[in-house]
Every structure is written in structure tokens, then in C-alpha cells.
Amino acid sequence: GAGVSQSPSNKVTEKGKDVELRCDPISGHTALYWYRQRLGQGLEFLIYFQGNSAPDKSGLPSDRFSAERTGESVSTLTIQRTQQEDSAVYLCASSVTGSYGYTFGSGTRLTVV
Amino acid sequence: AQKITQTQPGMFVQEKEAVTLDCTYDTSDQSYGLFWYKQPSSGEMIFLIYQGSYDEQNATEGRYSLNFQKARKSANLVISASQLGDSAMYFCAMREFNGGGNNRKLIWGLGTSLAVNP
């Protein structure tokens, strides 16, 4: 597609439920990142995928968070047993290997009630 | 430890005037890159400008320029001729290259909210 697409744009869920967030990167972009942005804060790195290499999961805050990506296609971020502190905007970005330019999606605003 | 500091939570500027948004960084690496992004109320992160640590010239992109002072570890964004549409959050970010060219995570500042007054 022309840009990075994220869905849903908004998600309200009850505490304790699982949620799945989707990111569709720009075609041909080998690198994909997930970031979390809490209200009034900067971005926190969550996870990074580079082609078929093992992902860098060093930013995942707990084992309730996981993410998958098959090859250079769509990625899903799953949060299990959601907690209120998980409420944030989850941003996905993609880029071409070696390029310093990252293209972000519009994010998924997650609200846990 | 790597760190980005943006000391201005909010800034105001009159339309058509220039404004400088401050950013200082901390890194022990010699090779790194500095970014500025704009985040309007829609939430999307928009890439503005990039400065490599070895670039001798300050980066410029249209009305955006980066005042890079390596010895002071500062990378301030200058927006000339402000427009109403420039009202947004502005984030400074850094990427360390760790000796390779692979993409790595960005370290982000907390942002500066810019309001352009008519």
C-alpha cells in the first residue's frame, strides 16, 4: 500500500481481555517496529522485525505482550489479559533496510476499562 | 545510557516567525543519527529531518533546519516562517548505529507542543 496501515484505529476493551493489533507495512519494507506511546509521553520501543531474522523483543514490557510477523508482511501485536496501564497508542513503523527513514502508521488507540 | 532531552514542554510562536525547538542527547557512540518528527492531533508521526553524526553540514528540508552542535550534543530544530499547520507535537529521536548499518530502535524525547498563533 501507499502507507503503513494499522487496524483498528481505536479499541476499547475490558480489563482481562486479550487484544490483537494489526500493522500492514509498506510493500518492500523489510524492517518493522512497534512502539507504545502513553498519554503525554514519548515513544517506547516494543519490538523490531528485520526480514527473517530473529526479532528484537527487548522492549516488550511483560510476557503478556507478543508479536508476530511472517516474512516481510503483516505484523500482529497481541496483548493478553489487558491491564489499565496498557492503555496507550500503539504505533507501527516500517522502513527499508539501511535507510534512516521510518514511515509510521496512524496508530491504534487502546483503552482498557 | 542513551537519552534524549527536550526541555520545552510547550512553545508558542506567531505565524510567519521562526521558532527553535531544543533537543539535547547523550550517547557514548561516535556513529549515530538524529531525527525530528511531527505529530499532529491525528496521531501520525511525520518524519521531518535527519542529521547524521558525521554530516559536516547542518541538515535542511524546506522550512526545517537542524542546528547541530556536536560538541554540545544538541540538535535543535528551527522552523522558519511558521504556519498555522505547524501546530503539533514535535519529537526528537536518536538512533545509534552500533558499528553496523542495520535498522535499530529509536530513543525518543518527551516532545514539545508547538502552538502557532495567527
CSV table of C-alpha atoms in Angstrom, one decimal:
chain,number,residue,atom,x,y,z
A,1,GLY,CA,0.0,0.0,0.0
A,2,ALA,CA,0.9,3.7,-0.1
A,3,GLY,CA,1.5,3.9,3.6
A,4,VAL,CA,1.6,1.9,6.8
A,5,SER,CA,-1.8,0.8,7.7
A,6,GLN,CA,-2.9,0.0,11.3
A,7,SER,CA,-6.1,-1.5,12.5
A,8,PRO,CA,-8.3,-1.0,14.4
A,9,SER,CA,-7.8,2.8,14.8
A,10,ASN,CA,-9.5,2.6,18.2
A,11,LYS,CA,-10.1,-0.2,20.5
A,12,VAL,CA,-11.9,-0.2,23.9
A,13,THR,CA,-11.6,-3.5,25.8
A,14,GLU,CA,-12.4,-4.7,29.2
A,15,LYS,CA,-9.6,-5.4,31.7
A,16,GLY,CA,-8.5,-9.0,31.4
A,17,LYS,CA,-9.5,-9.5,27.8
A,18,ASP,CA,-7.0,-10.2,25.0
A,19,VAL,CA,-6.5,-7.8,22.1
A,20,GLU,CA,-4.8,-8.1,18.8
A,21,LEU,CA,-3.5,-5.1,16.9
A,22,ARG,CA,-2.5,-5.3,13.2
A,23,CYS,CA,0.1,-3.5,11.2
A,24,ASP,CA,0.4,-3.7,7.4
A,25,PRO,CA,3.7,-2.1,6.4
A,26,ILE,CA,4.7,-0.5,3.1
A,27,SER,CA,5.4,-3.1,0.5
A,28,GLY,CA,9.1,-3.9,0.2
A,29,HIS,CA,9.9,-2.5,3.7
A,30,THR,CA,11.9,-5.2,5.4
A,31,ALA,CA,12.1,-3.6,8.8
A,32,LEU,CA,9.0,-3.2,11.1
A,33,TYR,CA,8.8,-1.6,14.5
A,34,TRP,CA,6.2,-1.5,17.2
A,35,TYR,CA,6.2,1.5,19.7
A,36,ARG,CA,3.9,2.4,22.5
A,37,GLN,CA,3.0,6.0,23.3
A,38,ARG,CA,1.3,6.7,26.6
A,39,LEU,CA,-0.6,10.0,27.1
A,40,GLY,CA,1.8,12.9,27.1
A,41,GLN,CA,4.9,10.7,26.7
A,42,GLY,CA,7.4,9.9,24.0
A,43,LEU,CA,7.5,6.6,22.3
A,44,GLU,CA,8.7,3.4,24.0
A,45,PHE,CA,10.2,0.8,21.8
A,46,LEU,CA,8.5,-2.6,22.0
A,47,ILE,CA,9.8,-4.9,19.2
A,48,TYR,CA,11.7,-4.8,15.9
A,49,PHE,CA,11.5,-7.2,13.0
A,50,GLN,CA,14.1,-7.4,10.3
A,51,GLY,CA,13.3,-9.7,7.4
A,52,ASN,CA,13.5,-13.3,8.5
A,53,SER,CA,16.0,-12.6,11.3
A,54,ALA,CA,15.0,-13.2,15.0
A,55,PRO,CA,13.1,-10.2,16.2
A,56,ASP,CA,14.5,-7.8,18.9
A,57,LYS,CA,12.0,-8.2,21.7
A,58,SER,CA,13.9,-6.3,24.2
A,59,GLY,CA,11.3,-3.6,24.7
A,60,LEU,CA,8.3,-5.8,25.4
A,61,PRO,CA,7.2,-4.8,28.9
A,62,SER,CA,5.9,-8.2,30.1
A,63,ASP,CA,5.2,-11.7,28.9
A,64,ARG,CA,1.6,-10.6,28.2
A,65,PHE,CA,2.9,-8.9,25.1
A,66,SER,CA,3.8,-10.8,22.0
A,67,ALA,CA,4.2,-10.0,18.3
A,68,GLU,CA,4.5,-11.9,15.1
A,69,ARG,CA,5.4,-11.2,11.6
A,70,THR,CA,5.7,-13.6,8.7
A,71,GLY,CA,8.4,-12.6,6.3
A,72,GLU,CA,8.0,-9.0,5.2
A,73,SER,CA,4.3,-8.9,5.5
A,74,VAL,CA,1.7,-8.1,8.1
A,75,SER,CA,2.5,-8.0,11.8
A,76,THR,CA,0.2,-8.5,14.8
A,77,LEU,CA,0.8,-7.3,18.3
A,78,THR,CA,-1.1,-9.3,20.9
A,79,ILE,CA,-1.7,-8.2,24.5
A,80,GLN,CA,-3.1,-10.9,26.7
A,81,ARG,CA,-5.1,-10.2,29.9
A,82,THR,CA,-5.1,-6.5,29.3
A,83,GLN,CA,-4.5,-4.1,32.2
A,84,GLN,CA,-5.4,-0.5,32.6
A,85,GLU,CA,-1.8,0.5,32.3
A,86,ASP,CA,-1.8,-0.9,28.8
A,87,SER,CA,-3.9,2.0,27.6
A,88,ALA,CA,-1.9,3.9,25.1
A,89,VAL,CA,-1.5,4.5,21.4
A,90,TYR,CA,0.4,1.7,19.7
A,91,LEU,CA,2.3,2.8,16.7
A,92,CYS,CA,3.8,0.7,13.9
A,93,ALA,CA,6.6,1.9,11.6
A,94,SER,CA,8.4,0.3,8.7
A,95,SER,CA,11.5,1.1,6.7
A,96,VAL,CA,13.8,-0.3,4.1
A,97,THR,CA,17.0,-1.9,5.4
A,98,GLY,CA,19.8,0.6,5.6
A,99,SER,CA,17.5,3.6,5.2
A,100,TYR,CA,17.2,6.0,8.0
A,101,GLY,CA,13.6,7.0,7.0
A,102,TYR,CA,10.9,5.4,9.0
A,103,THR,CA,7.2,5.6,8.0
A,104,PHE,CA,4.7,5.4,10.8
A,105,GLY,CA,1.1,4.4,10.7
A,106,SER,CA,-1.6,6.4,12.4
A,107,GLY,CA,-1.6,4.1,15.4
A,108,THR,CA,-4.2,2.1,17.4
A,109,ARG,CA,-5.6,3.9,20.4
A,110,LEU,CA,-6.2,1.2,23.0
A,111,THR,CA,-8.3,2.0,26.1
A,112,VAL,CA,-8.7,-0.6,28.8
A,113,VAL,CA,-11.6,-0.1,31.0
B,1,ALA,CA,23.0,5.5,28.7
B,2,GLN,CA,21.3,6.9,25.6
B,3,LYS,CA,18.9,9.7,26.3
B,4,ILE,CA,17.1,12.4,24.6
B,5,THR,CA,16.1,15.6,26.5
B,6,GLN,CA,13.5,18.1,25.2
B,7,THR,CA,13.3,20.8,27.9
B,8,GLN,CA,10.4,22.7,26.4
B,9,PRO,CA,7.0,21.1,27.2
B,10,GLY,CA,5.2,23.8,25.2
B,11,MET,CA,6.1,26.7,22.9
B,12,PHE,CA,4.2,29.5,21.3
B,13,VAL,CA,5.1,31.3,18.1
B,14,GLN,CA,3.4,33.9,16.0
B,15,GLU,CA,2.6,33.0,12.5
B,16,LYS,CA,5.3,33.8,10.0
B,17,GLU,CA,8.0,33.9,12.7
B,18,ALA,CA,10.8,31.4,13.2
B,19,VAL,CA,10.9,29.1,16.2
B,20,THR,CA,13.6,26.9,17.7
B,21,LEU,CA,12.8,23.6,19.5
B,22,ASP,CA,15.5,22.4,21.7
B,23,CYS,CA,17.0,18.9,21.8
B,24,THR,CA,20.0,17.5,23.7
B,25,TYR,CA,21.2,14.0,23.6
B,26,ASP,CA,23.5,11.7,25.4
B,27,THR,CA,25.4,8.8,23.8
B,28,SER,CA,28.8,7.3,24.0
B,29,ASP,CA,28.7,6.1,20.4
B,30,GLN,CA,30.6,8.0,17.7
B,31,SER,CA,28.1,7.0,15.0
B,32,TYR,CA,24.5,7.9,15.4
B,33,GLY,CA,21.6,9.7,13.7
B,34,LEU,CA,19.2,12.3,15.0
B,35,PHE,CA,15.7,12.7,13.8
B,36,TRP,CA,12.8,15.1,14.2
B,37,TYR,CA,9.2,14.0,13.9
B,38,LYS,CA,6.0,16.0,13.9
B,39,GLN,CA,2.9,14.5,15.5
B,40,PRO,CA,-0.3,16.4,14.7
B,41,SER,CA,-3.5,15.8,16.6
B,42,SER,CA,-4.3,13.0,14.1
B,43,GLY,CA,-1.6,11.0,15.8
B,44,GLU,CA,0.5,10.0,12.9
B,45,MET,CA,4.3,10.5,13.2
B,46,ILE,CA,5.6,12.5,10.3
B,47,PHE,CA,9.3,12.5,9.5
B,48,LEU,CA,10.8,16.0,9.2
B,49,ILE,CA,14.6,15.9,9.1
B,50,TYR,CA,17.6,13.8,9.8
B,51,GLN,CA,21.2,14.6,10.8
B,52,GLY,CA,24.0,12.0,10.8
B,53,SER,CA,26.7,12.4,13.4
B,54,TYR,CA,29.4,12.6,10.7
B,55,ASP,CA,27.5,15.0,8.5
B,56,GLU,CA,29.5,18.2,8.3
B,57,GLN,CA,26.7,20.4,7.2
B,58,ASN,CA,23.5,21.1,9.1
B,59,ALA,CA,20.6,19.3,7.6
B,60,THR,CA,17.9,21.4,5.9
B,61,GLU,CA,14.5,20.4,4.5
B,62,GLY,CA,12.4,23.3,3.2
B,63,ARG,CA,11.4,25.4,6.2
B,64,TYR,CA,13.1,23.0,8.6
B,65,SER,CA,16.7,23.1,9.5
B,66,LEU,CA,18.7,21.3,12.2
B,67,ASN,CA,21.2,23.3,14.3
B,68,PHE,CA,23.6,20.5,15.0
B,69,GLN,CA,26.3,21.3,17.6
B,70,LYS,CA,28.1,18.0,18.2
B,71,ALA,CA,30.4,19.2,21.0
B,72,ARG,CA,27.4,20.3,22.9
B,73,LYS,CA,25.4,17.3,21.9
B,74,SER,CA,22.5,19.4,20.8
B,75,ALA,CA,20.3,19.1,17.7
B,76,ASN,CA,17.8,21.9,17.8
B,77,LEU,CA,15.1,22.1,15.2
B,78,VAL,CA,14.5,25.5,13.6
B,79,ILE,CA,11.2,26.1,11.8
B,80,SER,CA,11.2,29.3,9.7
B,81,ALA,CA,8.1,31.2,8.6
B,82,SER,CA,5.8,29.3,10.9
B,83,GLN,CA,2.4,28.4,9.6
B,84,LEU,CA,-0.8,27.5,11.4
B,85,GLY,CA,-0.5,24.0,10.2
B,86,ASP,CA,2.8,23.6,12.1
B,87,SER,CA,0.8,23.4,15.4
B,88,ALA,CA,1.6,19.9,16.7
B,89,MET,CA,3.9,17.9,19.0
B,90,TYR,CA,7.5,17.7,17.9
B,91,PHE,CA,9.7,14.8,18.9
B,92,CYS,CA,13.5,14.5,18.8
B,93,ALA,CA,14.8,11.0,18.5
B,94,MET,CA,18.2,9.2,18.2
B,95,ARG,CA,19.4,6.0,16.6
B,96,GLU,CA,22.8,4.5,17.4
B,97,PHE,CA,24.4,2.5,14.7
B,98,ASN,CA,26.5,0.2,16.9
B,99,GLY,CA,29.1,-0.3,14.2
B,100,GLY,CA,26.6,-1.6,11.6
B,101,GLY,CA,24.1,-0.3,9.1
B,102,ASN,CA,21.1,-2.2,10.4
B,103,ASN,CA,18.0,-0.5,11.5
B,104,ARG,CA,17.7,-0.3,15.2
B,105,LYS,CA,15.3,1.2,17.6
B,106,LEU,CA,14.9,4.9,18.2
B,107,ILE,CA,15.3,6.6,21.5
B,108,TRP,CA,12.7,9.4,21.9
B,109,GLY,CA,12.4,12.6,23.8
B,110,LEU,CA,9.1,13.5,25.6
B,111,GLY,CA,8.2,16.1,22.9
B,112,THR,CA,7.5,19.8,22.7
B,113,SER,CA,4.0,21.0,21.9
B,114,LEU,CA,4.1,23.9,19.5
B,115,ALA,CA,1.2,26.3,19.1
B,116,VAL,CA,1.3,28.8,16.2
B,117,ASN,CA,-0.8,31.9,16.8
B,118,PRO,CA,-2.5,33.8,14.0
